[in-house]
DNA sequence: GTGAAAGCGCTAACAG
DNA sequence: CTGTTAGCGCTTTCAC
């Protein structure tokens, strides 16, 4: 194996010094165009490739940024990562990826690894399990850009991009009301997670706003899964709901399947709406009404927040910039009531 | 901002030298247990965090490996990345992620970035657009581990993990035959991509194996999308097929929707099977029979191939280790013919 | 078992 | 416009 070619080699060939070569390669203004072309041609000729480790070690900038997600297996996160990478890449940054698997310990390890790798910033979505936030505070302490997406924590005063889950719950419920449904049930989540609680609040407030009393009997608490959707629906059936707003699409799908098994007409007898617009939602029968979360946009906005933060000197001095994306109602067949 | 604490700080506090500290931190055998605890305690006390750039620059190992995929937006790749990251992370490696967006130029840029970042290896899935493979050869030339998954190129003689698309096409078709279907159509892809061609070959061979003549009229060429599935199905309908094997699930879904619109009973009149087991496939009505590709396992195997390669001295001397995963038939409702 | 010293490949004052 | 010099923070011979 031939030794790696460095700027020293280029300098030697050209009878100049490494500083000139370095500057030429970095398009420094104080270098003559002639020297630049000379250096670049020689670099190409020698098949030179910069060692970013050395460059970063010296300059203090890596142009790497860490992305911490619960799991790449979930389409939601893959989609957000896609959006982030696209924007960041256009701005010369590269991505280090770490999965927490929803585990606190893994999340901490991820942050430490990123910090040791001297990333220029971190974009993260907090694991369900996480109750202690010292690892995130450490990032702030090092004055490195930190941005949260989807799962944030307002006490940390960190920029974030989330969607308005409250509004999502509200418009989902409102849509059902406008379709003429009145006994609207909600399948929520047992876990005390902010996004689920917000959707629940939105549900309740929409009912109130339209003069419908909130009936706790019509609220079931599942564990965010298709199976749980089926079980909760079975329980709810005795309460005679005429519509179900499920906390997310898998739960909604479970509800849909249970109703079909029970011979209940959807949306004629009971309407259904979910949340998240999973990839299957538009393809099931009847197609599932749901709330779109704008995942790619979320990623793009998170990346922009990062870039903004990276430019600022006093990063965490003022109140953090928090972007709240609007949820979008996708009214499909499962909640479209036939004209009475 | 307080200056970063380095091993010099630890050495000074302990009245020793950086070499001792470095060795202690790296659990070098020639350091007394006593010194090790002393050093570690001090490191903790000073809130020391290793600078991996410096370590890597000196040692020549980064423990970073580059993953190059077409797009994180596609669930297939997110899932494979999940499998890769899990295994690699357990072995002390971290992941740099790059998306080619199916574009040759981006792919080349990704490889260059990885190389500049001095990654310890690269795991990649080739972009559709790529016809020139010099960037991959450069990785081999630098004697760095390179592993392909799903989309490989046998001429490059690089270890890979793929699934047996030929066999997938074969068992899908065989399944339809065993269900009693005889005029089995196939919706293939216009693009001359190996995986699609393999599925087509499998289809043809299965027919022949069961004494059914291949009828080119029953083969349509679409562009791998739901819409295309609908169009091709509309065309095929005049040829009176009694079953359709679609090149992948979106196409199969298009076929399914078209048939439902046309009032054709599935699977009674026409059976359908797809390929890929997309997340929606089990949830559509009727549930879609398909071929499972074992995505997470693919990622795990790719990671293992990498680890294996990383251990070898003469990496590309012998024939590359190519793992071919078995496709798994998922016989669901869309191809289950009622007993005649 | 520990220390001294060199240097990985690059950037960035400071000079000139 | 170009050269000299001094490191970035760490690992790793080679001594002792």
XYZ file of C-alpha atoms (C1' of nucleotides) in Angstrom:
712
model
C 0.000 0.000 0.000
C 1.335 3.366 -1.067
C 1.549 5.894 1.721
C -1.226 8.437 1.948
C -0.504 11.596 0.018
C -0.592 14.751 2.154
C -0.255 18.431 1.530
C 3.457 18.011 2.202
C 3.731 15.923 -0.928
C 1.973 18.570 -2.953
C 4.184 21.272 -1.486
C 7.353 19.335 -2.241
C 6.357 18.689 -5.852
C 5.583 22.351 -6.324
C 8.590 23.689 -4.433
C 6.394 25.626 -2.086
C 5.168 25.197 1.496
C 2.302 23.450 3.157
C 0.708 26.693 4.243
C 0.402 27.843 0.668
C -1.006 24.512 -0.349
C -3.469 24.491 2.517
C -4.628 27.996 1.715
C -4.909 27.277 -1.980
C -6.961 24.199 -1.311
C -9.247 26.154 0.984
C -9.641 28.927 -1.567
C -8.053 31.509 0.666
C -8.428 35.049 -0.847
C -4.758 35.919 -0.371
C -3.521 33.304 -2.800
C -2.966 34.025 -6.476
C -5.252 32.326 -8.939
C -2.201 30.926 -10.619
C -0.933 29.200 -7.479
C -4.402 27.886 -6.799
C -4.686 26.166 -10.134
C -1.173 24.830 -9.810
C -1.925 23.373 -6.396
C -5.265 21.965 -7.403
C -3.904 20.333 -10.499
C -1.108 18.740 -8.539
C -3.583 17.621 -5.886
C -5.645 15.927 -8.554
C -2.572 14.452 -10.180
C -1.381 12.959 -6.913
C -4.914 11.821 -6.081
C -4.842 13.828 -2.895
C -7.677 13.476 -0.420
C -7.939 15.707 2.583
C -7.738 14.175 6.027
C -10.670 15.744 7.773
C -9.569 14.493 11.149
C -6.429 16.593 11.025
C -8.291 19.551 9.645
C -10.981 19.311 12.288
C -8.547 18.784 15.118
C -6.748 21.928 14.203
C -9.646 24.132 13.204
C -12.071 23.018 15.873
C -14.831 22.420 13.370
C -15.817 18.943 12.205
C -18.846 19.713 10.076
C -20.332 16.594 11.583
C -23.555 16.808 13.440
C -25.089 14.077 15.560
C -28.632 12.885 15.085
C -30.118 10.978 17.963
C -33.345 9.109 17.325
C -35.264 6.363 19.087
C -35.157 3.998 16.101
C -34.482 4.084 12.386
C -36.881 1.171 12.082
C -39.802 3.536 12.557
C -40.740 5.208 9.340
C -41.466 8.477 11.093
C -37.846 8.894 12.155
C -36.399 7.667 8.908
C -38.460 10.304 7.202
C -37.358 13.115 9.507
C -33.736 12.043 9.178
C -34.183 12.216 5.439
C -35.315 15.821 5.722
C -32.517 16.744 8.093
C -29.784 15.149 6.043
C -30.937 16.802 2.862
C -30.751 20.339 4.228
C -27.620 19.820 6.283
C -25.841 18.148 3.445
C -26.533 21.106 1.199
C -24.814 23.206 3.827
C -21.701 21.086 3.996
C -22.527 19.072 7.081
C -22.439 15.339 7.534
C -24.458 13.155 9.808
C -23.537 10.875 12.662
C -26.473 8.640 13.533
C -27.262 7.056 16.872
C -30.316 5.115 17.992
C -31.430 5.199 21.607
C -33.903 2.356 21.264
C -36.053 4.427 23.647
C -33.510 3.634 26.380
C -32.080 6.272 28.650
C -28.690 4.605 28.928
C -28.280 4.355 25.191
C -29.318 7.953 24.798
C -26.656 9.100 27.231
C -24.064 6.984 25.461
C -25.087 8.525 22.175
C -24.632 12.050 23.437
C -21.252 11.199 24.950
C -20.086 9.632 21.720
C -21.174 12.689 19.782
C -19.371 14.991 22.177
C -16.201 12.907 22.012
C -16.443 13.012 18.258
C -16.491 16.794 18.565
C -19.686 17.177 16.562
C -20.662 20.721 15.684
C -24.122 20.161 17.063
C -26.817 17.656 17.917
C -30.376 17.166 16.738
C -32.350 14.809 18.922
C -35.714 13.284 19.688
C -35.952 12.271 23.324
C -36.447 8.615 24.304
C -39.664 7.704 26.091
C -37.679 6.353 29.016
C -35.694 9.517 29.661
C -36.448 11.329 32.896
C -33.051 12.868 33.577
C -31.759 15.463 31.157
C -28.219 16.121 32.341
C -26.712 14.763 29.152
C -28.594 17.362 27.158
C -27.609 20.091 29.585
C -23.985 19.099 29.053
C -24.389 19.915 25.370
C -25.694 23.352 26.244
C -22.880 23.803 28.732
C -20.394 23.192 25.954
C -22.279 25.854 24.049
C -22.942 23.509 21.167
C -26.100 23.818 19.080
C -28.827 21.472 20.257
C -32.208 21.120 18.597
C -35.076 18.839 19.516
C -37.700 17.511 17.162
C -41.022 15.857 17.822
C -40.167 14.930 21.392
C -38.922 17.972 23.204
C -38.676 19.248 26.758
C -39.633 22.839 27.342
C -37.724 23.139 30.621
C -34.416 22.721 28.855
C -35.008 25.883 26.854
C -33.756 24.383 23.653
C -34.985 25.224 20.145
C -37.365 22.627 18.840
C -39.688 21.727 16.052
C -42.746 19.795 17.000
C -46.209 19.476 15.710
C -49.185 20.902 17.508
C -50.631 17.726 18.954
C -53.305 19.610 20.800
C -54.521 21.123 17.576
C -54.245 17.746 15.889
C -56.540 16.232 18.493
C -58.839 19.177 18.145
C -59.230 19.143 14.379
C -59.579 15.374 14.282
C -62.444 15.571 16.741
C -63.921 18.632 15.107
C -63.925 16.839 11.787
C -65.904 13.968 13.271
C -68.379 16.397 14.789
C -68.823 18.174 11.483
C -69.512 14.863 9.845
C -72.440 14.513 12.216
C -70.965 12.144 14.757
C -71.894 12.887 18.371
C -70.882 10.056 20.679
C -67.212 10.330 19.868
C -64.905 7.977 21.731
C -61.163 8.418 22.107
C -58.546 5.729 22.469
C -55.637 7.397 24.260
C -52.417 5.979 25.696
C -51.681 4.713 29.180
C -48.252 6.299 29.063
C -48.108 9.809 30.392
C -46.386 11.243 27.351
C -46.901 14.855 26.397
C -47.877 14.266 22.793
C -50.600 11.827 23.789
C -51.893 14.061 26.544
C -52.050 16.984 24.148
C -54.118 15.016 21.692
C -56.464 14.069 24.510
C -56.844 17.713 25.551
C -57.561 18.692 21.980
C -60.234 16.023 21.822
C -61.905 17.250 24.991
C -61.775 20.901 24.050
C -63.229 20.270 20.622
C -66.160 18.456 22.173
C -66.747 21.292 24.621
C -66.444 23.901 21.899
C -69.293 22.231 20.070
C -71.415 21.833 23.173
C -70.834 18.137 23.592
C -70.179 16.917 27.118
C -66.983 15.000 27.693
C -67.894 11.493 28.738
C -65.040 9.709 30.503
C -66.711 6.395 29.717
C -65.940 7.038 26.090
C -62.212 7.370 26.710
C -60.108 4.210 26.697
C -56.411 3.953 27.502
C -54.389 1.526 25.431
C -50.729 0.923 24.813
C -50.358 2.317 21.317
C -50.594 -0.773 19.150
C -52.882 -2.514 16.745
C -53.810 -5.141 19.313
C -54.587 -2.529 21.870
C -56.773 -0.751 19.339
C -58.806 -3.915 18.966
C -59.134 -4.472 22.690
C -60.094 -0.928 23.467
C -62.652 -0.938 20.693
C -64.178 -4.113 22.058
C -64.567 -2.401 25.407
C -65.895 0.816 23.939
C -68.508 -0.944 21.857
C -70.726 -1.430 24.893
C -70.792 2.347 25.351
C -72.365 2.758 21.920
C -70.028 5.326 20.378
C -70.746 6.528 16.857
C -67.138 7.514 16.166
C -63.642 6.772 17.402
C -60.649 9.074 17.395
C -57.579 6.932 17.946
C -54.327 8.326 19.309
C -52.366 7.016 16.325
C -52.895 4.994 13.167
C -51.996 1.526 14.392
C -54.549 1.889 17.146
C -57.044 3.221 14.613
C -56.353 0.277 12.366
C -57.011 -2.105 15.240
C -60.300 -0.336 15.843
C -61.162 -0.583 12.171
C -60.391 -4.285 12.056
C -62.390 -4.978 15.214
C -65.409 -3.135 13.852
C -65.224 -4.971 10.545
C -65.000 -8.286 12.376
C -68.045 -7.298 14.380
C -69.937 -6.413 11.232
C -70.152 -2.732 12.093
C -70.312 -0.449 9.067
C -67.451 2.046 8.887
C -68.057 4.954 8.403
C -71.833 4.494 8.205
C -72.397 3.275 11.715
C -69.142 4.294 13.337
C -66.579 6.725 11.972
C -62.851 6.426 12.601
C -59.931 8.788 12.478
C -56.339 8.109 13.433
C -53.159 10.135 13.785
C -49.780 10.092 11.983
C -50.648 9.131 8.426
C -48.706 5.899 8.463
C -47.812 4.521 5.081
C -50.626 1.975 5.173
C -53.353 4.431 6.153
C -54.400 5.518 2.708
C -54.447 1.968 1.439
C -56.637 0.154 3.946
C -60.342 -0.355 3.290
C -62.022 1.951 3.977
C -59.097 4.322 3.661
C -58.226 5.719 7.058
C -58.786 9.364 7.870
C -55.866 10.689 9.857
C -53.655 13.617 10.810
C -50.561 14.261 8.733
C -47.447 15.230 10.683
C -45.267 16.654 7.919
C -42.250 14.546 8.771
C -39.901 15.663 6.045
C -40.707 19.284 6.722
C -40.056 18.639 10.389
C -36.590 17.407 9.498
C -35.912 20.353 7.244
C -37.022 22.832 9.875
C -34.931 21.115 12.532
C -31.928 21.424 10.250
C -32.659 25.114 9.684
C -32.961 25.736 13.390
C -29.590 24.104 13.794
C -28.009 26.265 11.114
C -29.497 29.350 12.701
C -28.164 28.362 16.092
C -24.756 27.548 14.675
C -24.499 31.116 13.416
C -25.343 32.712 16.730
C -22.716 33.716 19.216
C -24.767 33.693 22.400
C -26.666 30.578 21.620
C -28.780 30.074 24.676
C -29.139 33.633 25.865
C -32.574 34.442 24.545
C -35.741 32.378 24.554
C -35.391 29.389 22.239
C -36.954 29.423 18.823
C -39.665 26.819 18.858
C -41.372 25.928 15.641
C -44.739 24.288 15.891
C -45.920 22.714 12.684
C -49.575 22.594 11.872
C -51.124 19.167 11.734
C -53.067 18.572 8.556
C -56.418 16.857 8.434
C -56.637 14.073 5.888
C -60.334 13.310 5.618
C -60.610 9.958 3.928
C -63.311 7.311 3.745
C -63.303 6.017 7.307
C -64.919 9.191 8.622
C -66.935 10.323 5.648
C -70.517 9.868 6.687
C -73.015 9.211 3.975
C -75.406 12.093 3.615
C -78.245 11.296 5.986
C -16.280 28.984 28.544
C -13.803 26.924 30.473
C -11.070 25.411 28.348
C -11.468 21.773 27.442
C -9.820 19.416 29.888
C -7.212 17.155 28.296
C -4.998 14.362 29.470
C -2.382 16.999 30.221
C -4.612 18.374 32.923
C -5.039 14.952 34.436
C -1.291 14.331 34.284
C -0.498 17.635 35.941
C -2.947 17.064 38.791
C -1.472 13.646 39.394
C 2.157 14.629 38.966
C 2.622 12.136 36.222
C 2.874 12.235 32.449
C 0.437 12.145 29.571
C 1.714 8.783 28.409
C 0.793 7.195 31.696
C -2.586 8.841 31.669
C -3.257 7.780 28.115
C -2.263 4.217 28.871
C -4.285 4.106 32.056
C -7.356 5.393 30.265
C -6.923 2.782 27.566
C -6.460 0.020 30.107
C -2.961 -0.745 28.983
C -1.648 -3.959 30.688
C 1.647 -2.389 31.733
C 0.030 0.078 34.097
C -0.534 -0.705 37.775
C -4.090 -1.065 38.939
C -3.423 1.627 41.445
C -2.400 4.185 38.856
C -5.367 3.249 36.736
C -7.880 3.977 39.463
C -6.069 7.174 40.334
C -6.190 8.351 36.749
C -9.790 7.341 36.227
C -10.949 9.025 39.376
C -9.195 12.214 38.415
C -10.634 12.005 34.911
C -14.102 11.749 36.365
C -13.412 14.526 38.825
C -12.268 16.871 36.092
C -15.138 15.789 33.847
C -12.682 14.665 31.225
C -13.985 13.617 27.823
C -11.716 12.096 25.253
C -11.174 13.903 21.990
C -11.694 11.158 19.475
C -10.363 13.258 16.622
C -6.942 13.416 18.195
C -7.034 9.795 19.155
C -8.085 8.744 15.680
C -5.603 10.984 13.937
C -2.790 9.431 15.870
C -3.923 5.826 15.968
C -5.321 5.632 12.477
C -8.608 4.140 13.650
C -11.800 6.158 13.879
C -14.322 3.478 14.772
C -16.641 5.297 12.418
C -18.119 3.472 9.519
C -19.994 5.043 6.627
C -23.408 3.844 5.562
C -24.488 4.872 2.107
C -28.126 4.388 1.191
C -30.428 5.704 -1.512
C -32.883 7.257 0.953
C -33.788 7.093 4.629
C -37.319 7.986 3.593
C -37.832 4.452 2.335
C -38.754 2.143 5.138
C -36.691 -0.657 3.673
C -33.458 1.248 4.156
C -34.364 2.653 7.534
C -34.962 -0.877 8.644
C -31.653 -2.178 7.326
C -29.800 0.752 8.880
C -31.462 -0.127 12.148
C -30.048 -3.648 11.922
C -26.597 -2.427 10.959
C -26.359 0.190 13.666
C -27.439 -2.234 16.358
C -24.715 -4.770 15.633
C -21.993 -2.258 14.884
C -22.770 -0.242 17.954
C -22.404 -3.309 20.119
C -18.936 -3.635 18.654
C -17.889 -0.102 19.414
C -18.471 1.435 16.018
C -20.435 4.528 15.154
C -22.289 5.388 12.014
C -21.887 8.120 9.445
C -24.955 8.292 7.239
C -25.164 9.533 3.674
C -28.066 9.453 1.225
C -27.420 9.201 -2.494
C -30.982 9.985 -3.499
C -30.372 7.390 -6.233
C -27.995 9.872 -7.854
C -24.561 8.891 -9.050
C -23.006 12.253 -8.214
C -24.280 12.203 -4.685
C -23.077 8.673 -4.239
C -19.576 9.631 -5.304
C -19.640 12.608 -2.968
C -20.730 10.353 -0.148
C -17.856 7.958 -0.669
C -15.374 10.814 -0.875
C -16.678 12.333 2.330
C -16.402 8.998 4.074
C -12.870 8.528 2.874
C -11.887 12.024 3.968
C -13.429 11.305 7.326
C -11.120 8.305 7.525
C -13.934 5.861 8.177
C -12.888 2.344 9.082
C -15.169 0.929 6.418
C -18.229 1.469 4.279
C -21.505 -0.384 3.926
C -23.461 0.632 0.864
C -26.459 -0.020 -1.316
C -25.830 1.137 -4.877
C -27.948 3.891 -6.435
C -30.087 2.965 -9.425
C -28.357 5.603 -11.506
C -24.835 4.317 -10.924
C -23.052 2.832 -13.930
C -19.473 3.696 -13.054
C -17.968 2.065 -10.004
C -14.596 3.759 -9.636
C -15.545 5.320 -6.332
C -16.126 1.878 -4.884
C -12.898 0.593 -6.355
C -11.103 3.442 -4.616
C -12.320 2.071 -1.289
C -10.910 -1.332 -2.143
C -7.685 0.283 -3.289
C -7.318 1.870 0.115
C -7.831 -1.615 1.503
C -10.788 -0.503 3.572
C -13.652 -2.878 4.300
C -16.540 -2.451 1.886
C -19.786 -4.379 2.051
C -22.826 -4.108 -0.183
C -26.364 -4.893 0.778
C -29.462 -5.434 -1.333
C -28.012 -3.716 -4.381
C -24.634 -5.174 -5.148
C -22.352 -5.585 -8.126
C -20.712 -8.934 -8.552
C -17.923 -7.637 -10.772
C -16.479 -5.592 -7.958
C -15.817 -8.743 -5.937
C -17.026 -7.223 -2.728
C -18.777 -9.079 0.116
C -22.502 -8.574 0.053
C -25.760 -9.570 1.571
C -28.710 -9.694 -0.726
C -31.883 -11.611 -0.944
C -32.474 -14.234 -3.564
C -34.804 -12.352 -5.862
C -34.878 -15.176 -8.348
C -36.107 -17.527 -5.665
C -38.558 -14.891 -4.472
C -40.059 -14.657 -7.936
C -40.096 -18.416 -8.130
C -41.862 -19.125 -4.848
C -44.350 -16.327 -5.400
C -45.317 -17.830 -8.736
C -45.212 -21.363 -7.414
C -47.549 -20.362 -4.632
C -50.080 -19.041 -7.134
C -49.805 -22.240 -9.163
C -50.370 -24.364 -6.092
C -53.429 -22.317 -5.304
C -54.811 -23.452 -8.643
C -54.162 -20.347 -10.713
C -52.993 -21.008 -14.259
C -53.032 -17.833 -16.342
C -50.569 -16.018 -14.143
C -49.604 -12.531 -15.250
C -46.536 -10.628 -14.068
C -46.100 -6.907 -13.724
C -42.373 -6.299 -14.015
C -40.352 -3.096 -14.255
C -39.211 -1.181 -17.304
C -35.900 -0.463 -15.663
C -33.203 -3.013 -16.342
C -32.330 -3.571 -12.714
C -30.947 -6.888 -11.587
C -33.386 -7.464 -8.745
C -36.368 -6.972 -11.043
C -34.906 -9.132 -13.760
C -34.225 -11.878 -11.250
C -37.817 -11.847 -10.076
C -38.926 -12.087 -13.685
C -36.658 -15.064 -14.296
C -37.991 -16.752 -11.189
C -41.507 -16.223 -12.454
C -40.750 -17.740 -15.827
C -38.870 -20.715 -14.424
C -41.612 -21.528 -11.951
C -44.155 -21.576 -14.754
C -41.951 -23.853 -16.829
C -41.276 -26.115 -13.864
C -44.987 -26.717 -13.575
C -45.514 -27.216 -17.260
C -47.119 -23.862 -17.917
C -45.989 -22.045 -21.034
C -44.624 -18.540 -20.559
C -46.950 -16.139 -22.337
C -45.270 -12.799 -23.056
C -48.705 -11.240 -23.436
C -49.200 -11.787 -19.758
C -46.109 -9.789 -18.810
C -46.464 -6.040 -18.392
C -43.668 -3.571 -17.730
C -44.459 -0.712 -15.365
C -42.448 1.820 -13.450
C -42.720 0.455 -9.932
C -45.544 2.491 -8.465
C -49.135 2.219 -7.389
C -50.344 4.126 -10.434
C -48.357 1.928 -12.731
C -49.866 -1.109 -11.046
C -53.303 0.170 -11.897
C -52.413 0.930 -15.501
C -50.721 -2.376 -16.115
C -53.622 -4.212 -14.571
C -56.046 -2.402 -16.821
C -53.996 -3.524 -19.812
C -53.639 -7.074 -18.564
C -57.343 -7.471 -17.932
C -58.039 -7.987 -21.630
C -55.669 -10.959 -21.569
C -57.878 -12.687 -19.015
C -55.316 -13.587 -16.369
C -56.496 -15.451 -13.275
C -53.631 -14.213 -11.107
C -51.071 -11.409 -10.956
C -47.589 -11.497 -9.483
C -46.450 -7.912 -9.065
C -42.795 -6.944 -8.863
C -43.349 -5.160 -5.554
C -46.126 -4.266 -3.144
C -47.037 -0.801 -4.369
C -47.571 -2.215 -7.819
C -49.545 -5.089 -6.305
C -51.667 -2.637 -4.388
C -52.412 -0.717 -7.575
C -53.466 -3.976 -9.156
C -55.658 -4.778 -6.191
C -57.333 -1.385 -6.276
C -57.920 -1.579 -10.008
C -59.522 -4.991 -9.698
C -61.745 -3.858 -6.855
C -62.836 -0.838 -8.879
C -63.640 -3.151 -11.761
C -65.686 -5.385 -9.516
C -63.356 -8.343 -9.900
C -63.297 -10.660 -6.918
C -59.879 -11.019 -5.319
C -58.778 -13.736 -4.710
C -61.806 -15.625 -6.066
C -61.571 -14.519 -9.642
C -58.018 -13.193 -9.716
C -55.303 -13.830 -7.158
C -52.578 -11.319 -6.324
C -49.155 -11.526 -4.760
C -46.631 -8.753 -4.323
C -43.031 -8.446 -3.139
C -41.359 -6.682 -0.179
C -43.928 -6.896 2.596
C -44.422 -3.171 2.893
C -45.923 -2.000 6.153
C -49.370 -1.600 4.638
C -49.485 -5.016 2.999
C -50.931 -6.974 5.876
C -53.545 -4.329 6.532
C -55.203 -3.835 3.172
C -58.390 -5.685 2.265
C -57.967 -8.409 1.287
C -54.610 -8.644 3.023
C -51.857 -8.790 0.458
C -49.796 -11.926 -0.037
C -46.176 -10.998 -0.535
C -42.513 -11.914 -0.155
C -40.736 -10.910 3.027
C -37.187 -9.608 2.608
C -35.841 -9.842 6.162
C -34.596 -6.280 6.278
C -33.298 -6.162 9.831
C -31.506 -9.452 9.377
C -30.003 -8.054 6.198
C -28.577 -5.163 8.190
C -27.240 -7.415 10.895
C -25.580 -9.704 8.386
C -24.064 -6.752 6.542
C -22.606 -5.531 9.818
C -21.204 -8.987 10.551
C -19.622 -9.167 7.118
C -18.009 -5.843 7.819
C -16.637 -6.995 11.171
C -15.301 -10.120 9.557
C -13.617 -8.114 6.833
C -12.191 -5.660 9.331
C -10.412 -8.530 11.056
C -8.805 -9.848 7.917
C -5.383 -8.802 6.776
C -5.657 -9.589 3.088
C -9.141 -8.282 2.660
C -9.757 -8.710 -1.019
C -7.452 -11.606 -1.770
C -9.945 -14.451 -1.780
C -13.427 -14.670 -3.242
C -15.814 -12.362 -1.409
C -18.225 -13.758 1.118
C -21.676 -13.262 -0.313
C -24.661 -13.963 1.854
C -27.930 -14.576 0.102
C -30.940 -14.436 2.353
C -33.937 -16.571 1.657
C -37.092 -14.750 0.718
C -40.065 -15.844 2.795
C -43.502 -16.441 1.352
C -46.285 -14.696 3.217
C -49.460 -16.278 1.930
C -52.276 -14.002 2.920
C -55.816 -13.478 1.684
C -55.190 -11.959 -1.726
C -53.959 -15.251 -3.138
C -55.890 -17.763 -1.080
C -58.273 -19.395 -3.481
C -61.461 -20.735 -2.062
C -61.557 -24.494 -2.314
C -63.110 -25.250 -5.697
C 5.673 0.322 35.586
C 6.597 4.996 33.995
C 8.670 8.938 31.349
C 10.547 11.598 27.184
C 9.884 12.729 22.769
C 8.175 12.419 18.274
C 4.548 13.163 15.219
C -0.473 11.871 12.984
C -1.972 15.935 8.894
C -3.620 19.941 9.077
C -4.591 25.292 10.063
C -3.466 29.818 11.514
C -1.161 33.453 13.698
C 2.759 36.191 12.706
C 6.292 37.813 9.654
C 7.995 39.465 5.656
C 1.114 36.879 -1.954
C 4.003 33.360 0.467
C 6.901 31.229 4.234
C 7.948 30.034 9.263
C 6.426 28.246 13.219
C 3.668 26.448 16.579
C 0.523 23.574 17.976
C -4.745 20.887 18.017
C -4.893 16.245 21.753
C -3.670 12.134 21.515
C -0.806 7.457 20.925
C 3.392 5.093 20.692
C 8.022 3.795 20.101
C 12.113 3.768 22.789
C 14.338 4.326 26.907
C 15.128 3.419 31.827
